[in-house]
Every structure is written in structure tokens, then in C-alpha cells.
mmCIF file of C-alpha atoms (C1' of nucleotides) in Angstrom:
data_model
loop_
_atom_site.group_PDB
_atom_site.id
_atom_site.type_symbol
_atom_site.label_atom_id
_atom_site.label_comp_id
_atom_site.label_asym_id
_atom_site.label_seq_id
_atom_site.Cartn_x
_atom_site.Cartn_y
_atom_site.Cartn_z
ATOM 1 C CA UNK A 1329 -9.208 -36.272 -14.876
ATOM 2 C CA UNK A 1330 -9.922 -32.545 -13.707
ATOM 3 C CA UNK A 1331 -6.824 -30.682 -12.535
ATOM 4 C CA UNK A 1332 -6.248 -30.533 -8.804
ATOM 5 C CA UNK A 1333 -7.514 -27.534 -7.312
ATOM 6 C CA UNK A 1334 -6.352 -25.812 -3.960
ATOM 7 C CA UNK A 1335 -9.360 -25.047 -1.698
ATOM 8 C CA UNK A 1336 -10.521 -21.588 -1.817
ATOM 9 C CA UNK A 1337 -11.606 -19.579 1.185
ATOM 10 C CA UNK A 1338 -14.579 -17.280 1.116
ATOM 11 C CA UNK A 1339 -14.191 -15.719 4.150
ATOM 12 C CA UNK A 1340 -11.165 -15.045 6.818
ATOM 13 C CA UNK A 1341 -10.966 -17.605 9.707
ATOM 14 C CA UNK A 1342 -12.717 -16.270 13.031
ATOM 15 C CA UNK A 1343 -9.114 -15.449 14.266
ATOM 16 C CA UNK A 1344 -8.142 -13.603 11.427
ATOM 17 C CA UNK A 1345 -11.313 -11.443 11.563
ATOM 18 C CA UNK A 1346 -10.647 -10.765 15.286
ATOM 19 C CA UNK A 1347 -7.316 -9.726 14.520
ATOM 20 C CA UNK A 1348 -8.431 -7.120 11.822
ATOM 21 C CA UNK A 1349 -11.734 -6.280 13.348
ATOM 22 C CA UNK A 1350 -10.046 -3.214 15.249
ATOM 23 C CA UNK A 1351 -8.912 0.276 14.201
ATOM 24 C CA UNK A 1352 -6.590 0.545 11.405
ATOM 25 C CA UNK A 1353 -4.181 2.478 13.750
ATOM 26 C CA UNK A 1354 -4.056 -0.418 16.307
ATOM 27 C CA UNK A 1355 -3.729 -3.178 13.626
ATOM 28 C CA UNK A 1356 -1.211 -1.412 11.958
ATOM 29 C CA UNK A 1357 1.120 -1.349 14.864
ATOM 30 C CA UNK A 1358 0.464 -5.070 15.757
ATOM 31 C CA UNK A 1359 0.996 -5.898 12.092
ATOM 32 C CA UNK A 1360 4.594 -4.532 12.121
ATOM 33 C CA UNK A 1361 7.115 -7.091 12.481
ATOM 34 C CA UNK A 1362 4.838 -10.002 11.474
ATOM 35 C CA UNK A 1363 5.512 -12.191 8.475
ATOM 36 C CA UNK A 1364 3.018 -12.045 5.644
ATOM 37 C CA UNK A 1365 3.099 -15.402 3.641
ATOM 38 C CA UNK A 1366 1.662 -15.332 0.047
ATOM 39 C CA UNK A 1367 1.284 -18.563 -1.950
ATOM 40 C CA UNK A 1368 1.326 -18.200 -5.797
ATOM 41 C CA UNK A 1369 -1.585 -20.306 -7.814
ATOM 42 C CA UNK A 1370 1.358 -22.862 -8.522
ATOM 43 C CA UNK A 1371 2.058 -23.214 -4.934
ATOM 44 C CA UNK A 1372 5.341 -21.040 -4.964
ATOM 45 C CA UNK A 1373 5.826 -19.519 -1.235
ATOM 46 C CA UNK A 1374 6.670 -15.912 -1.022
ATOM 47 C CA UNK A 1375 7.220 -14.611 2.566
ATOM 48 C CA UNK A 1376 8.170 -11.132 3.899
ATOM 49 C CA UNK A 1377 8.555 -9.575 7.325
ATOM 50 C CA UNK A 1378 6.577 -6.449 7.451
ATOM 51 C CA UNK A 1379 8.771 -3.497 8.137
ATOM 52 C CA UNK A 1380 6.667 -0.548 7.058
ATOM 53 C CA UNK A 1381 2.883 0.009 7.022
ATOM 54 C CA UNK A 1382 0.450 2.812 7.199
ATOM 55 C CA UNK A 1383 -2.851 3.188 8.814
ATOM 56 C CA UNK A 1384 -5.896 4.786 6.799
ATOM 57 C CA UNK A 1385 -8.572 5.605 9.269
ATOM 58 C CA UNK A 1386 -11.865 7.197 9.626
ATOM 59 C CA UNK A 1387 -12.359 10.949 9.032
ATOM 60 C CA UNK A 1388 -8.965 10.686 7.367
ATOM 61 C CA UNK A 1389 -8.845 12.768 4.185
ATOM 62 C CA UNK A 1390 -6.234 10.512 2.820
ATOM 63 C CA UNK A 1391 -8.333 7.644 3.083
ATOM 64 C CA UNK A 1392 -9.814 6.131 -0.223
ATOM 65 C CA UNK A 1393 -13.011 5.423 1.817
ATOM 66 C CA UNK A 1394 -13.182 9.197 3.166
ATOM 67 C CA UNK A 1395 -16.171 9.907 1.016
ATOM 68 C CA UNK A 1396 -18.070 6.594 1.368
ATOM 69 C CA UNK A 1397 -17.947 3.488 -0.721
ATOM 70 C CA UNK A 1398 -17.517 3.619 -4.436
ATOM 71 C CA UNK A 1399 -16.517 1.079 -6.976
ATOM 72 C CA UNK A 1400 -13.091 1.324 -6.485
ATOM 73 C CA UNK A 1401 -12.785 1.134 -2.774
ATOM 74 C CA UNK A 1402 -15.731 -1.329 -2.275
ATOM 75 C CA UNK A 1403 -13.276 -3.869 -0.841
ATOM 76 C CA UNK A 1404 -12.748 -1.645 2.191
ATOM 77 C CA UNK A 1405 -16.369 -2.518 3.163
ATOM 78 C CA UNK A 1406 -16.251 -6.300 2.858
ATOM 79 C CA UNK A 1407 -15.500 -6.361 6.457
ATOM 80 C CA UNK A 1408 -11.895 -7.133 8.224
ATOM 81 C CA UNK A 1409 -9.444 -9.489 6.909
ATOM 82 C CA UNK A 1410 -9.645 -8.628 3.094
ATOM 83 C CA UNK A 1411 -7.163 -7.294 0.489
ATOM 84 C CA UNK A 1412 -7.885 -4.139 -1.166
ATOM 85 C CA UNK A 1413 -5.908 -3.453 -4.037
ATOM 86 C CA UNK A 1414 -5.787 -0.113 -5.737
ATOM 87 C CA UNK A 1415 -3.758 0.833 -8.679
ATOM 88 C CA UNK A 1416 -1.974 4.264 -9.076
ATOM 89 C CA UNK A 1417 0.299 5.457 -12.122
ATOM 90 C CA UNK A 1418 0.418 1.771 -13.317
ATOM 91 C CA UNK A 1419 1.515 0.507 -10.025
ATOM 92 C CA UNK A 1420 -0.439 -1.603 -7.545
ATOM 93 C CA UNK A 1421 -0.561 -1.331 -3.995
ATOM 94 C CA UNK A 1422 -1.947 -3.737 -1.490
ATOM 95 C CA UNK A 1423 -3.817 -3.075 1.728
ATOM 96 C CA UNK A 1424 -5.311 -5.176 4.497
ATOM 97 C CA UNK A 1425 -8.942 -4.104 5.816
ATOM 98 C CA UNK A 1426 -9.622 -3.585 9.399
ATOM 99 C CA UNK A 1427 -12.632 -2.074 10.604
ATOM 100 C CA UNK A 1428 -15.137 -0.924 8.086
ATOM 101 C CA UNK A 1429 -13.728 1.628 5.802
ATOM 102 C CA UNK A 1430 -10.443 1.296 7.281
ATOM 103 C CA UNK A 1431 -7.432 -0.305 5.849
ATOM 104 C CA UNK A 1432 -3.452 -0.956 6.437
ATOM 105 C CA UNK A 1433 -1.328 0.076 3.412
ATOM 106 C CA UNK A 1434 1.792 -2.493 3.245
ATOM 107 C CA UNK A 1435 4.504 -0.381 2.469
ATOM 108 C CA UNK A 1436 7.951 -2.463 2.621
ATOM 109 C CA UNK A 1437 8.833 -5.913 3.788
ATOM 110 C CA UNK A 1438 12.097 -7.810 4.312
ATOM 111 C CA UNK A 1439 12.468 -10.537 2.176
ATOM 112 C CA UNK A 1440 12.296 -14.093 3.878
ATOM 113 C CA UNK A 1441 12.295 -16.433 0.865
ATOM 114 C CA UNK A 1442 14.539 -16.773 -2.136
ATOM 115 C CA UNK A 1443 13.364 -15.103 -5.294
ATOM 116 C CA UNK A 1444 12.113 -11.961 -3.862
ATOM 117 C CA UNK A 1445 14.036 -8.928 -4.955
ATOM 118 C CA UNK A 1446 13.202 -5.559 -3.547
ATOM 119 C CA UNK A 1447 10.119 -5.572 -1.560
ATOM 120 C CA UNK A 1448 10.790 -2.186 -0.407
ATOM 121 C CA UNK A 1449 8.012 0.430 -1.410
ATOM 122 C CA UNK A 1450 4.380 -0.244 -1.733
ATOM 123 C CA UNK A 1451 4.550 -0.705 -5.537
ATOM 124 C CA UNK A 1452 7.372 -3.171 -5.212
ATOM 125 C CA UNK A 1453 6.026 -5.155 -2.417
ATOM 126 C CA UNK A 1454 2.930 -5.690 -4.336
ATOM 127 C CA UNK A 1455 4.680 -6.482 -7.251
ATOM 128 C CA UNK A 1456 7.111 -9.292 -5.511
ATOM 129 C CA UNK A 1457 3.991 -10.875 -3.885
ATOM 130 C CA UNK A 1458 2.193 -10.736 -7.202
ATOM 131 C CA UNK A 1459 -0.815 -9.024 -5.750
ATOM 132 C CA UNK A 1460 -2.928 -7.080 -8.402
ATOM 133 C CA UNK A 1461 -6.284 -5.585 -8.947
ATOM 134 C CA UNK A 1462 -7.587 -9.151 -9.709
ATOM 135 C CA UNK A 1463 -6.797 -10.167 -6.189
ATOM 136 C CA UNK A 1464 -8.873 -7.043 -4.898
ATOM 137 C CA UNK A 1465 -11.402 -8.155 -2.474
ATOM 138 C CA UNK A 1466 -9.985 -11.687 -1.780
ATOM 139 C CA UNK A 1467 -10.197 -12.833 1.938
ATOM 140 C CA UNK A 1468 -6.815 -12.937 3.797
ATOM 141 C CA UNK A 1469 -6.767 -16.847 4.232
ATOM 142 C CA UNK A 1470 -4.820 -20.056 3.457
ATOM 143 C CA UNK A 1471 -3.566 -20.627 1.082
ATOM 144 C CA UNK A 1472 -3.708 -17.344 -0.648
ATOM 145 C CA UNK A 1473 -2.435 -14.875 1.940
ATOM 146 C CA UNK A 1474 -1.537 -15.490 5.434
ATOM 147 C CA UNK A 1475 -0.118 -13.159 8.533
ATOM 148 C CA UNK A 1476 2.076 -15.054 10.612
ATOM 149 C CA UNK A 1477 3.185 -14.033 14.203
ATOM 150 C CA UNK A 1478 6.690 -12.270 14.872
ATOM 151 C CA UNK A 1479 9.585 -14.430 15.488
ATOM 152 C CA UNK A 1480 11.281 -13.383 18.657
ATOM 153 C CA UNK A 1481 10.898 -10.263 20.312
ATOM 154 C CA UNK A 1482 8.951 -7.266 19.360
ATOM 155 C CA UNK A 1483 10.942 -4.794 16.880
ATOM 156 C CA UNK A 1484 11.537 -1.298 17.991
ATOM 157 C CA UNK A 1485 8.984 0.688 16.191
ATOM 158 C CA UNK A 1486 8.686 4.405 14.882
ATOM 159 C CA UNK A 1487 5.717 6.401 14.145
ATOM 160 C CA UNK A 1488 5.700 9.264 11.722
ATOM 161 C CA UNK A 1489 4.027 10.925 9.055
ATOM 162 C CA UNK A 1490 2.705 9.114 6.085
ATOM 163 C CA UNK A 1491 4.496 9.241 2.609
ATOM 164 C CA UNK A 1492 3.093 10.433 -0.757
ATOM 165 C CA UNK A 1493 -0.239 12.082 0.312
ATOM 166 C CA UNK A 1494 -1.280 15.712 0.359
ATOM 167 C CA UNK A 1495 -3.842 15.701 2.970
ATOM 168 C CA UNK A 1496 -4.017 14.111 6.478
ATOM 169 C CA UNK A 1497 -0.128 14.471 6.552
ATOM 170 C CA UNK A 1498 -0.016 15.778 10.117
ATOM 171 C CA UNK A 1499 -0.986 12.567 12.026
ATOM 172 C CA UNK A 1500 1.602 9.972 12.564
ATOM 173 C CA UNK A 1501 0.071 7.034 10.959
ATOM 174 C CA UNK A 1502 3.103 5.367 9.583
ATOM 175 C CA UNK A 1503 4.926 2.699 11.342
ATOM 176 C CA UNK A 1504 8.383 1.278 10.706
ATOM 177 C CA UNK A 1505 10.877 -0.982 12.200
ATOM 178 C CA UNK A 1506 13.706 1.258 13.253
ATOM 179 C CA UNK A 1507 16.999 0.402 11.462
ATOM 180 C CA UNK A 1508 15.499 -1.938 8.910
ATOM 181 C CA UNK A 1509 17.358 -1.422 5.640
ATOM 182 C CA UNK A 1510 14.170 -2.624 3.743
ATOM 183 C CA UNK A 1511 12.211 0.509 4.916
ATOM 184 C CA UNK A 1512 11.142 2.877 1.974
ATOM 185 C CA UNK A 1513 12.619 6.106 1.385
ATOM 186 C CA UNK A 1514 10.414 9.169 0.977
ATOM 187 C CA UNK A 1515 11.327 10.376 -2.224
ATOM 188 C CA UNK A 1516 13.827 7.984 -3.964
ATOM 189 C CA UNK A 1517 13.922 4.683 -5.665
ATOM 190 C CA UNK A 1518 16.985 3.636 -3.898
ATOM 191 C CA UNK A 1519 17.639 -0.244 -3.349
ATOM 192 C CA UNK A 1520 19.168 0.668 -0.343
ATOM 193 C CA UNK A 1521 17.222 3.586 1.461
ATOM 194 C CA UNK A 1522 19.484 5.902 3.086
ATOM 195 C CA UNK A 1523 19.347 5.764 6.709
ATOM 196 C CA UNK A 1524 18.086 8.967 8.392
ATOM 197 C CA UNK A 1525 20.787 9.870 10.864
ATOM 198 C CA UNK A 1526 18.551 10.514 13.614
ATOM 199 C CA UNK A 1527 14.799 10.131 13.541
ATOM 200 C CA UNK A 1528 13.121 13.560 13.413
ATOM 201 C CA UNK A 1529 11.436 15.198 15.847
ATOM 202 C CA UNK A 1530 8.007 14.142 14.433
ATOM 203 C CA UNK A 1531 9.048 10.614 14.871
ATOM 204 C CA UNK A 1532 8.025 8.789 18.110
ATOM 205 C CA UNK A 1533 9.865 5.801 19.353
ATOM 206 C CA UNK A 1534 8.051 2.829 20.948
ATOM 207 C CA UNK A 1535 9.606 0.229 22.673
ATOM 208 C CA UNK A 1536 9.109 -3.544 22.455
ATOM 209 C CA UNK A 1537 6.356 -4.833 24.615
ATOM 210 C CA UNK A 1538 8.759 -7.054 26.364
ATOM 211 C "C1'" DC B 1289 -18.844 13.678 -21.347
ATOM 212 C "C1'" DT B 1290 -14.710 16.165 -19.767
ATOM 213 C "C1'" DT B 1291 -11.275 17.213 -16.481
ATOM 214 C "C1'" DC B 1292 -8.215 16.253 -12.977
ATOM 215 C "C1'" DA B 1293 -5.341 14.447 -9.285
ATOM 216 C "C1'" DG B 1294 -3.160 10.628 -7.558
ATOM 217 C "C1'" DA B 1295 -1.490 5.997 -0.835
ATOM 218 C "C1'" DT B 1296 4.473 5.522 -7.114
ATOM 219 C "C1'" DT B 1297 8.418 4.499 -9.244
ATOM 220 C "C1'" DA B 1298 12.344 4.909 -12.843
ATOM 221 C "C1'" DT B 1299 15.460 7.796 -15.093
ATOM 222 C "C1'" DC B 1300 17.577 12.068 -15.906
ATOM 223 C "C1'" DT B 1301 20.284 16.067 -14.452
ATOM 224 C "C1'" DG C 1468 16.128 17.248 -6.720
ATOM 225 C "C1'" DA C 1469 13.111 17.046 -10.534
ATOM 226 C "C1'" DT C 1470 9.766 15.038 -13.884
ATOM 227 C "C1'" DA C 1471 7.666 11.752 -17.161
ATOM 228 C "C1'" DA C 1472 5.199 7.611 -17.441
ATOM 229 C "C1'" DT C 1473 0.513 6.239 -18.116
ATOM 230 C "C1'" DC C 1474 -4.461 5.812 -17.014
ATOM 231 C "C1'" DT C 1475 -8.110 4.922 -13.736
ATOM 232 C "C1'" DG C 1476 -11.550 6.464 -10.667
ATOM 233 C "C1'" DA C 1477 -14.211 10.264 -9.223
ATOM 234 C "C1'" DA C 1478 -15.901 14.678 -9.462
ATOM 235 C "C1'" DG C 1479 -17.461 18.664 -12.342
ATOM 236 C "C1'" DT C 1480 -20.342 20.959 -16.226
#
DNA sequence: CTTCAGATTATCT
DNA sequence: GATAATCTGAAGT
């Protein structure tokens, strides 16, 4: 008897495609506060609430796709709603693709299921969700990986400069949930990121839609 | 083929 | 606050 296998999607659903087929900037803002559900090959469910993301857009020198398609970034050209995972310094970082050549980097999440340790920081988040380069290019679809709507009201979000890049730092393409203790700290591996006393002047607050 | 910088993090002072 | 770890992808010669 062949072992039971879960169905494997070859493309995102139409709804998923529609959600992601926009600019990374817009998707990033809408993604904040949504839940990300990962189902491991053995069926284990791991879910986080996204509290920090970054948009990588067209004409953006920090975007891996800035100079067109390469073997490394080919997943960013598969169409909206795919996973783009790259590796840096022996660490994996996961993105969700939006429009062609654009993507949203998943930087931090609030753990919603037992077993998740510290999904704060892109490397830790990808690790906790067990997303590696082997998952690069996979469509965002069940059961593998799904984005679920926000629960309750929209969070108060902040926008500010992105982290860890040397070019394109002037644009406020980093989105975070104000007050979340799971937001990553710019230059520290702390478990409990120090809360900035007050958002800097470069940060812009955005009220919940209501 | 060689060089080099990098969307990070753990660990040390 | 500063730096090593560790190695791939991409650009340069």
C-alpha cells in the first residue's frame, strides 16, 4: 500500500493570486496582522501573526530582482503568491511574491501555536516555520502555506526604514505592528526587543481602517 | 576563474 | 557596541 500523500498545489488559488497581484508596498500593509499558517510535511500546524514585514519594490536597489532575473531570484518571477526563500550567512529568509519582480520579506511573527520559540527576525521566523531554500518557488497554497485574515480590528501600524540593507534605505518600506514585543530589533539578537520609547520622526503612524 | 558583498544572528567585550 | 561565522550568488578580469 502506497503511503498516503497530501495533495500538492501547483499554483495559488485565484483569490490568493488576486491578493498578491499588486505592488509589494500595498500587499505589505495588508499583510501586517494577518496570520500565516504553515503545515509541515508530517501535518504539524505552525501559525504566527505577522507583526513585521518589508516591501521590496520595482526600481529598488535593495531588491534582489533589481537587475532582472537570475538563478537565485527566479522565484520572484513565477507570479504573485509564491514563496521566495534566499540564504544569507547560513540563514534562510522567506518572502511572498507579489507583482512580477516584487516581494514582501517576512521579518517577524507572534507565535500562535505551541512549539514556536522566537519567530522574531527573518532568519528565526523562517527557521521556526521550517522554510528553506528547498521550498523556494512553491506556491502559497494549502496545506503547505496559507495567509489567513486578521482576527479582530486592524492593528495600529508603523512605517519606517528597512533593516540590514545599505541601499534604498531612505524609503519607508518596513511595516510593523506598533507595540508588539515580537517586532525584531534593528541590531540585536535579543529575545525581547527593546521597545523604542517613541517612534522616531522617520516613522509614520497609520490608524486602523476602523 | 577570482573576488566580494550580503534583506542575519550569536557571542563577546 | 563590535565582530566572526560561513558560503552562495553575482559581478569582475
